[in-house]
XYZ file of C-alpha atoms in Angstrom:
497
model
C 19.261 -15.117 -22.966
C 15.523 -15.038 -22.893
C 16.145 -13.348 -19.193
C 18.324 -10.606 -20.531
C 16.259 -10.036 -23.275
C 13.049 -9.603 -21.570
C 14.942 -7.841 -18.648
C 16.342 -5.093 -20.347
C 13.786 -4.711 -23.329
C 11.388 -4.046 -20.200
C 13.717 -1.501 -18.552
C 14.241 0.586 -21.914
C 10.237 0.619 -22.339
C 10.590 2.030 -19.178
C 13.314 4.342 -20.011
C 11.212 5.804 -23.011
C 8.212 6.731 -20.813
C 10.374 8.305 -18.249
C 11.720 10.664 -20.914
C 8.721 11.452 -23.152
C 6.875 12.184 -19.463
C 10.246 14.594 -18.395
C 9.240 17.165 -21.252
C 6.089 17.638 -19.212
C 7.996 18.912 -16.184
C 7.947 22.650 -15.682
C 7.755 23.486 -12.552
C 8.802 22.384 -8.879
C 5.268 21.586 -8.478
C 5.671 18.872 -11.253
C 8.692 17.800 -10.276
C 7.556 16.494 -6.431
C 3.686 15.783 -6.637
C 3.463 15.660 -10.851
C 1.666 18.394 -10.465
C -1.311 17.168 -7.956
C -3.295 15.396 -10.780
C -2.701 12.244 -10.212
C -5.687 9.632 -11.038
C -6.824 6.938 -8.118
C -5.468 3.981 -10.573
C -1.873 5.874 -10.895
C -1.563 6.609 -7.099
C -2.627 3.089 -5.988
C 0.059 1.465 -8.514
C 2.642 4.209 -7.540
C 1.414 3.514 -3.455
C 1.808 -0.488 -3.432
C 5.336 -0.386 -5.516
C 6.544 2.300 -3.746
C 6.248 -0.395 -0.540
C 7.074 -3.255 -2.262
C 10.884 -2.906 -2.780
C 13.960 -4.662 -2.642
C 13.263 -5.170 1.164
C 10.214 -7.127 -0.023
C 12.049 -8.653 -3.321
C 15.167 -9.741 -0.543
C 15.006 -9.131 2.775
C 11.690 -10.318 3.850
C 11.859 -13.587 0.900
C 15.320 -13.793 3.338
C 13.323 -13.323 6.247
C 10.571 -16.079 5.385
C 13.552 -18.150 4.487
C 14.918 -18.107 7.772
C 11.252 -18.509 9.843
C 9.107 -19.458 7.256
C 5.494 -18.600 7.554
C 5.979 -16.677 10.699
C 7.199 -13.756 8.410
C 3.717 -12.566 7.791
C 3.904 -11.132 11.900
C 6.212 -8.650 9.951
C 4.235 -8.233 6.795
C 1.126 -7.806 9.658
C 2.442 -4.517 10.930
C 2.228 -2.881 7.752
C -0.993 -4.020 6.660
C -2.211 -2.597 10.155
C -0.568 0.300 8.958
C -2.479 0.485 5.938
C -5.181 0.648 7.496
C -4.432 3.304 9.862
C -3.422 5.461 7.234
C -6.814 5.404 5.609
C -8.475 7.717 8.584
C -5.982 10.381 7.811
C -5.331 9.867 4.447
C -7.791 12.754 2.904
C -6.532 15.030 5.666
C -2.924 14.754 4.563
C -4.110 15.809 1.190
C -6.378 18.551 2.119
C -3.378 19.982 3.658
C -1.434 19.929 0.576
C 1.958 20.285 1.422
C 4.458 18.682 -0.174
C 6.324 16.161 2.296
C 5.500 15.155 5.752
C 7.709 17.389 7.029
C 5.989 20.330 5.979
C 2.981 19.009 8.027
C 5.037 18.595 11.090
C 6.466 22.368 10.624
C 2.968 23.382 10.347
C 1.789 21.737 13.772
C 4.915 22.164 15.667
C 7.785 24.270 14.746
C 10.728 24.768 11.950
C 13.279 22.884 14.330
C 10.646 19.562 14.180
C 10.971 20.617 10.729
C 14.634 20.039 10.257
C 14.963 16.978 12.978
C 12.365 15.335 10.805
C 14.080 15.850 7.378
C 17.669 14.193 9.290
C 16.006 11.285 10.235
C 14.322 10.943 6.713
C 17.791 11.621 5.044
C 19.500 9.444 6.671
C 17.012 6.392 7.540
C 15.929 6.934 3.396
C 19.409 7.131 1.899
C 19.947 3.298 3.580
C 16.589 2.600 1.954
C 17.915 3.641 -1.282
C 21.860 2.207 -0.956
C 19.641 -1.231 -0.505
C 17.957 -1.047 -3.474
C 21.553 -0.695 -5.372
C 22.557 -3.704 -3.110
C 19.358 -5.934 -4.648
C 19.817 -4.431 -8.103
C 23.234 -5.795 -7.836
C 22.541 -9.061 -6.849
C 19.677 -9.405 -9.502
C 22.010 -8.138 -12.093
C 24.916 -11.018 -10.992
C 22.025 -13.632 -11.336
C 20.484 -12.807 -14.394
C 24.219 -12.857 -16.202
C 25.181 -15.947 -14.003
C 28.126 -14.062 -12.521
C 29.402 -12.284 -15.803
C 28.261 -9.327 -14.109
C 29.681 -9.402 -10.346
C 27.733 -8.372 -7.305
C 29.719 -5.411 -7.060
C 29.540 -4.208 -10.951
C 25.546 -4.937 -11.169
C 25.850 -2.192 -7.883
C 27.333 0.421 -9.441
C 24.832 0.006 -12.463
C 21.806 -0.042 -10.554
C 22.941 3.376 -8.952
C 23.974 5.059 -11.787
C 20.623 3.793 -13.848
C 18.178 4.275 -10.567
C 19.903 8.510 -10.416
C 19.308 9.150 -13.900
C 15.374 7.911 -13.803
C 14.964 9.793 -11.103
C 16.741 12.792 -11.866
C 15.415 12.962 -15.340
C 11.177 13.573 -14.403
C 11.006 13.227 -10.625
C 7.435 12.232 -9.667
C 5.960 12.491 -12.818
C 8.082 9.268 -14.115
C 7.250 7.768 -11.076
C 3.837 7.472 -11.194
C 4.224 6.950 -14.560
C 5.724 3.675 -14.806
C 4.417 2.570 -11.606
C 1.388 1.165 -12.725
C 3.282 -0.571 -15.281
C 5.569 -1.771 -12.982
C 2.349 -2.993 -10.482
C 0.715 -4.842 -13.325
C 3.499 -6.884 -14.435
C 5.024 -7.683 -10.655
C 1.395 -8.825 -9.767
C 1.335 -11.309 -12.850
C 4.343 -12.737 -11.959
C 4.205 -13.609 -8.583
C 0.685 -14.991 -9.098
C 2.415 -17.593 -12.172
C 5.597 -17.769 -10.298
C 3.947 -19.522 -6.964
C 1.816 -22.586 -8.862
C 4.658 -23.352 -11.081
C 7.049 -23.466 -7.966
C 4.920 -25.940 -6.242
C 4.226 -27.904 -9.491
C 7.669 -28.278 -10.274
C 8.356 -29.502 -6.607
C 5.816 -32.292 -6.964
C 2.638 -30.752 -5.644
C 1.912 -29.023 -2.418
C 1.974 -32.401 -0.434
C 5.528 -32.777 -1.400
C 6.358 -29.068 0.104
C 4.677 -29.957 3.071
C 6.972 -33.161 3.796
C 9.784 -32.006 2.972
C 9.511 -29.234 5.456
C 8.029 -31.071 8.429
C 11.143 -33.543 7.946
C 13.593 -29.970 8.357
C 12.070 -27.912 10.015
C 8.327 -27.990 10.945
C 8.295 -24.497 12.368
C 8.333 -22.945 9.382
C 4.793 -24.251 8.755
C 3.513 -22.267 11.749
C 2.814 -18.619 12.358
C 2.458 -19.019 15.785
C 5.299 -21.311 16.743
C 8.873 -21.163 17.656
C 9.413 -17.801 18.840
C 8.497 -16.171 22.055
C 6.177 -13.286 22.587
C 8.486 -10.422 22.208
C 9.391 -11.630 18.646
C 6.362 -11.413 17.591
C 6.116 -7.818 18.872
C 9.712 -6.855 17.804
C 8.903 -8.580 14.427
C 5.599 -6.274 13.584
C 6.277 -2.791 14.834
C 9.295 -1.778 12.601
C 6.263 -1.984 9.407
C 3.825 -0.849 11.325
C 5.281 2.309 12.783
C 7.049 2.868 9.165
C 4.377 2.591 7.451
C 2.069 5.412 9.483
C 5.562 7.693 8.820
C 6.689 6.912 5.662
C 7.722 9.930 3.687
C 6.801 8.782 0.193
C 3.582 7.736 0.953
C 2.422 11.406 2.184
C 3.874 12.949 -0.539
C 2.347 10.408 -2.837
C -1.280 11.705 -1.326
C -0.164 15.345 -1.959
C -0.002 14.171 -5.751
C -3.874 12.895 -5.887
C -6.668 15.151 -7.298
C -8.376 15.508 -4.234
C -8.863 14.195 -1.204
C -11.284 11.471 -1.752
C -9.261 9.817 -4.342
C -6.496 9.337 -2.366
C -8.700 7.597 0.469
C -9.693 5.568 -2.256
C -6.135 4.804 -3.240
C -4.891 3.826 0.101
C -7.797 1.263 -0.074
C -6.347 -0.150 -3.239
C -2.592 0.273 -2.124
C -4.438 -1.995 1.084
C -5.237 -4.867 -1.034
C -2.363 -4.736 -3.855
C 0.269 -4.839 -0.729
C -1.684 -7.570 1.196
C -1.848 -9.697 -1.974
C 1.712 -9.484 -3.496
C 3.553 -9.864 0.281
C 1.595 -13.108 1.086
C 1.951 -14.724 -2.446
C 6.059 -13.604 -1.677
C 6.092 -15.533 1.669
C 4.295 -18.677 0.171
C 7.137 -18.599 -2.738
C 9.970 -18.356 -0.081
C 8.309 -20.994 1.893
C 8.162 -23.025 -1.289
C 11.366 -22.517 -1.943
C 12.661 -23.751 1.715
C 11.250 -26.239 0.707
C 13.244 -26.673 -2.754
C 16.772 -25.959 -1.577
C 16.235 -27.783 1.847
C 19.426 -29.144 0.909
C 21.641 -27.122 -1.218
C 24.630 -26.360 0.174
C 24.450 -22.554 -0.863
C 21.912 -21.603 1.537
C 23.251 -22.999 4.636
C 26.545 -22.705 6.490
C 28.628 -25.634 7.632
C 27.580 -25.695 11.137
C 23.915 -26.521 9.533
C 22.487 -22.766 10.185
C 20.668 -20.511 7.417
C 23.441 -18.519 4.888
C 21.414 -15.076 5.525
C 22.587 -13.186 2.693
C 21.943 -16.378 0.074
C 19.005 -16.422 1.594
C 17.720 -13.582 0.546
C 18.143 -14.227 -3.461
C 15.483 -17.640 -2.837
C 12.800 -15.769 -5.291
C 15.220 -14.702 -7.581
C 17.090 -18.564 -7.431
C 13.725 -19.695 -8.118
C 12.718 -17.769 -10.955
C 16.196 -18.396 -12.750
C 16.968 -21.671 -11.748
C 13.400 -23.529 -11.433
C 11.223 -21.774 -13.265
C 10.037 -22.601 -17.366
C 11.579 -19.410 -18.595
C 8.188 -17.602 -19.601
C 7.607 -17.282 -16.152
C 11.138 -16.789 -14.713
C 11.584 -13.897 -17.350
C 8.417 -11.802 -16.192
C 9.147 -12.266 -12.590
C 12.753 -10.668 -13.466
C 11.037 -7.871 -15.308
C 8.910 -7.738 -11.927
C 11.853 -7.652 -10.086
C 13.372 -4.655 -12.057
C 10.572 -3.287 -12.216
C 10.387 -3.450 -7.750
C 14.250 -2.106 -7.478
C 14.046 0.852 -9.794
C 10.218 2.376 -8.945
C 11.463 1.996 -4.672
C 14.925 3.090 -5.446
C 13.544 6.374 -7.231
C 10.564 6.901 -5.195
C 12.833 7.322 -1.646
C 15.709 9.237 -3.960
C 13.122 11.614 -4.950
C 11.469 11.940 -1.085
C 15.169 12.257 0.436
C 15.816 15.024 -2.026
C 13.009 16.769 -1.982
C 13.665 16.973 1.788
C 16.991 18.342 1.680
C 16.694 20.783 -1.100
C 13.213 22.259 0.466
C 13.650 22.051 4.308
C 17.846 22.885 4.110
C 19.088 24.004 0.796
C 15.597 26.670 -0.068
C 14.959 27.454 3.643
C 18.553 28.488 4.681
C 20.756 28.802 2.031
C 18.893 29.965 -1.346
C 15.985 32.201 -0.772
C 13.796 32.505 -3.024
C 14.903 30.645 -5.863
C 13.411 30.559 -9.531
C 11.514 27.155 -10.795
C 14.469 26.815 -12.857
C 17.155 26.738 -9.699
C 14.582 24.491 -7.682
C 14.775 22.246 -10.577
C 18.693 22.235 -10.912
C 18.904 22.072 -6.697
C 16.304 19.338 -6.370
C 18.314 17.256 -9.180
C 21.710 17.994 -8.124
C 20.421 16.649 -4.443
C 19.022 13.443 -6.572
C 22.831 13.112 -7.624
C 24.952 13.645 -4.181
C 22.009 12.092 -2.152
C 22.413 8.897 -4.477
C 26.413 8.894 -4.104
C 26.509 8.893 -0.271
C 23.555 6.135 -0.303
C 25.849 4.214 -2.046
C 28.827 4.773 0.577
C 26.435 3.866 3.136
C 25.469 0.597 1.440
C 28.697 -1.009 1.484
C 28.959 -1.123 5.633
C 26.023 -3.959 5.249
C 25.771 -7.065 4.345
C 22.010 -7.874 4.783
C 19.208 -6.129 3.155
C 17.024 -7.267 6.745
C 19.657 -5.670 9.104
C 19.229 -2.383 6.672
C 15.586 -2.813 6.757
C 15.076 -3.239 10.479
C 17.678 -0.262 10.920
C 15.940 2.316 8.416
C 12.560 1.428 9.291
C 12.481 1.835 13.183
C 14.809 5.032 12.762
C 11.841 6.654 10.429
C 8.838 5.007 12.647
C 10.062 5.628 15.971
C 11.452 9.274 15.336
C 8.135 10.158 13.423
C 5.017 7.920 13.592
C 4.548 9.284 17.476
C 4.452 12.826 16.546
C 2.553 12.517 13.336
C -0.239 10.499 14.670
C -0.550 13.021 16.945
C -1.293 16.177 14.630
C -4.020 14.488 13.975
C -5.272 12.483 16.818
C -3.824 14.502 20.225
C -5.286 18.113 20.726
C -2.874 18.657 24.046
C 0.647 17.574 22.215
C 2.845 20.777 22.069
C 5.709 21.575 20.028
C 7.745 20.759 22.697
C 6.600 17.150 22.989
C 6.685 16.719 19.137
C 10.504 18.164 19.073
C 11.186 15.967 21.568
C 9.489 12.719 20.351
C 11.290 13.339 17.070
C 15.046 13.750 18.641
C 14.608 10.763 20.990
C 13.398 8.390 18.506
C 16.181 8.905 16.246
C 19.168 9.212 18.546
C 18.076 6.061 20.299
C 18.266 4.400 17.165
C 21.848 5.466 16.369
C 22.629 4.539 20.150
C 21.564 0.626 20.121
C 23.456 0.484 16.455
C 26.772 1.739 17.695
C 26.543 0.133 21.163
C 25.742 -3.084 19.413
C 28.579 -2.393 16.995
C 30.798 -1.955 19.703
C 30.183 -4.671 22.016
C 30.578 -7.119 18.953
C 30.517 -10.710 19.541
C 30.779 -10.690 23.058
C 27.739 -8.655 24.163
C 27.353 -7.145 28.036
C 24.623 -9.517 30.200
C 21.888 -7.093 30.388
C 19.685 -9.606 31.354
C 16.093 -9.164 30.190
C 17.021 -6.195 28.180
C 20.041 -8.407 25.777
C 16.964 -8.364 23.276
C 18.091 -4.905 21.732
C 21.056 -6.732 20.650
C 18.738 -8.393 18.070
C 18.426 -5.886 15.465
C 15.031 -7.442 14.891
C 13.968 -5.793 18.250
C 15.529 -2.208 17.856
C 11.985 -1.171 17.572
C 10.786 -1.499 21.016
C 12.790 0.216 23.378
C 12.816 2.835 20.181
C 9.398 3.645 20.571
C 8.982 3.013 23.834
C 12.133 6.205 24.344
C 9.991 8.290 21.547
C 6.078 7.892 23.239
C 7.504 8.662 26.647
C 9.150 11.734 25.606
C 6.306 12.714 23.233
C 3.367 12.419 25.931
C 6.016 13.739 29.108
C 7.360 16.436 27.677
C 4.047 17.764 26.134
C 1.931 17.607 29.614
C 4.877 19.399 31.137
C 4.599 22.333 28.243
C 1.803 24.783 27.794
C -0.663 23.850 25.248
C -0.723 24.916 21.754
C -3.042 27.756 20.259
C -6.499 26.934 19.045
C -6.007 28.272 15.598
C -2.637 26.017 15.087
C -4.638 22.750 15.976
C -7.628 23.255 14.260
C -6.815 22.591 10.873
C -5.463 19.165 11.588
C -9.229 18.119 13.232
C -11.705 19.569 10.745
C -13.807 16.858 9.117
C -13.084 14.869 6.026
């Protein structure tokens, strides 16, 4: 009871701010960057929630379940990420568009335009169906199965549309720093309290080394390509994620969102290693509990990725196991509105306003964008149920975004000579590479072709490589084949911070 109570007093506190903040929002301006006033201690709470998600919350706890401390290769990529983002952070915002797509419009053409906002769409509306997927499973948890998987689904969805719908950005950021504060706290009680309750650190340590000692190591029991496979899907995410650009577009200017990508740098860092030393923990606690492993001895994936949430409700004094729930409504509702919002602001911009509705008044942006929030949120849903994983979505939505868009975009801004050409192209192969592994991996089933050194791709932790690989070739062929692009086009994207 103490669970439910703290759960969903925390999610109507929530609730209230999101709809004393929507009487603020006027204007389409409001609505998408909350009005580009946004303070560095608001963006960098906003920044590290809107990456900490249920993919965090379940499928990399899952992840760490399954390798143990060899997970942080994965976390790695988007810390490198991070970091990368910094140099062009303040450029982004000087810019000022709204979404990244408008920025590769701007260097390219209206056709890189609309590729980009596809692969968003899609890749972002499997980002969001996986938040309803976690919500779901939290919500079965926290009522002990009075609430099945599939019920706590359809509540997540319907409560995750109407936050978002209701203020857009502006309840975003709003709560976000709420939500940052008290998923912190909890992970940083949650992880002594595991490991006290276990009998001390030594007592982890044994008890692992007599299952499985691998999962002590980040450098052992994989070969080189894993480790490869394992980082780029963050990494190239990460320097193309949507969310984040649009998130700098909110700042005041563009030295305070340098400043908050700094902050987002060690928030992120923080929370995803004190995650992977909880899962490892926990390995350690349910080493042998039938629920997380299958008959035949190997890992129960899906189980595997509740192991925080089992730990918090089933081994945690309740004080603790209470705020890491909050924390863990608090992770599935700011991620599940923050790529809603993006994916609709996409389609009701770069399709709806630029080819169907020209013109429109602040009032009909308003009605389009939230209508989009609506539909977009329904057919995320639909998507949803053809997974069973949160990793396999992960793995799926984040190489689709990276591949299709990290090459082109670090390019605007790094690459004089690319052309539109090469950026159209980069974009197109990227995605529909993507799509091709999925179904030919789909199709070939349990029985895959021999395809000798290339049977990784059938490893949907490895769809990244010959992804990008496809997306840089095209991007760099394509644009020394085409004549460059005017002077006064590039310039913009190379003037100094």
């Amino acid at each position: 009871m103490t669970y439910l109570v703290v759960t969903i007093g925390y999610i109507l506190i929530l609730a209230g701010i999101i709809i004393y903040k929507s009487r603020s929002v006027k204007s389409e301006e409001d609505f998408v960057v909350a009005g580009r006033n946004v303070p560095v201690y608001l963006l960098v709470g906003t920044l590290v929630t809107t990456w900490i998600g249920s993919g965090s919350l379940f499928g990399t706890a899952g992840l760490t379940f399954q390798v143990g401390f060899s997970e942080l290769w994965f976390s790695l990529g988007a810390w490198i990420g991070i970091l990368a983002v910094y140099f062009i952070a303040a450029r982004v915002r000087r810019i000022s568009q709204y979404t990244l797509t408008d920025i590769l419009e701007k260097r390219y053409s209206p056709i890189a335009r609309l590729l980009g906002t596809i692969t968003i769409i899609v890749a972002y509306l499997i980002i969001a169906g996986y938040q309803f997927k976690g919500g779901g499973r939290f919500l079965s948890i926290l009522t002990e199965g009075s609430i099945s998987v599939e019920q706590g689904t359809l509540i997540t969805f319907l409560i995750i549309i109407s936050f978002t719908a209701l203020a857009g950005m502006v309840s975003i950021v709003s709560i976000d720093i709420f939500n940052g504060i008290i998923m912190i706290t909890a992970i940083i009680l949650a992880v002594p309290f595991a490991i006290n309750g276990f009998g001390g650190w030594d007592n982890v340590v044994n008890t692992i080394n007599e299952v499985s000692p691998n999962h002590l190591s980040i450098t052992e029991g994989h070969d080189p390509m894993w480790y490869v496979g394992i980082m780029l899907p963050t990494l190239i995410l990460l320097l193309s994620e949507s969310s984040v650009y649009q998130k700098f577009s909110s700042a005041k200017d563009a030295k305070s969102a340098k400043k908050a990508v700094m902050g987002m740098f060690i928030g992120v860092v923080g929370i995803e290693f004190l995650m992977c030393l909880l899962a490892v923990v926990g390995f350690a606690i349910y080493a042998h509990d039938p629920r997380f492993f299958m008959p035949d001895g190997t890992i129960n994936a899906p189980m595997s990725e509740e192991i925080i949430l089992r730990i918090g409700f089933e081994k945690l004094p309740s004080f603790v196991g209470s705020l890491l729930f909050a924390g863990g409504a608090a992770i599935i509702l700011s991620t599940g509105n923050t790529f809603l919002m993006v994916t609709s602001t996409n389609f009701s911009r770069d399709i709806m306003e630029k080819y169907y509705i020209k013109n429109p008044s602040e009032k009909t942006k308003l009605i389009i964008q939230r209508s989009a929030i609506v539909i977009l949120g329904f057919i995320a849903y639909l998507i949803m149920t053809q997974f069973e994983e949160i990793l396999s979505m992960a793995f799926i939505s984040y190489t689709m975004i990276g591949a299709a868009l990290a090459p082109p975009l670090l390019a605007t801004f790094f690459w004089k000579r690319v052309t539109k050409q090469g950026g159209v192209a980069s974009i197109l192969s990227g995605m529909l590479s993507v799509v091709a592994i999925e179904i030919f991996t789909r199709s070939t089933g349990e029985n895959p072709m021999d395809l000798g050194w290339f049977s990784f791709i059938y490893d949907s932790k490895m769809i990244a490589i010959p992804a990008l690989i496809t997306s840089i070739l095209a991007l760099v062929i394509v644009s020394l084949l085409t004549k460059p692009t005017p002077k006064e086009i590039v310039d913009p994207f190379f003037e100094k911070d």
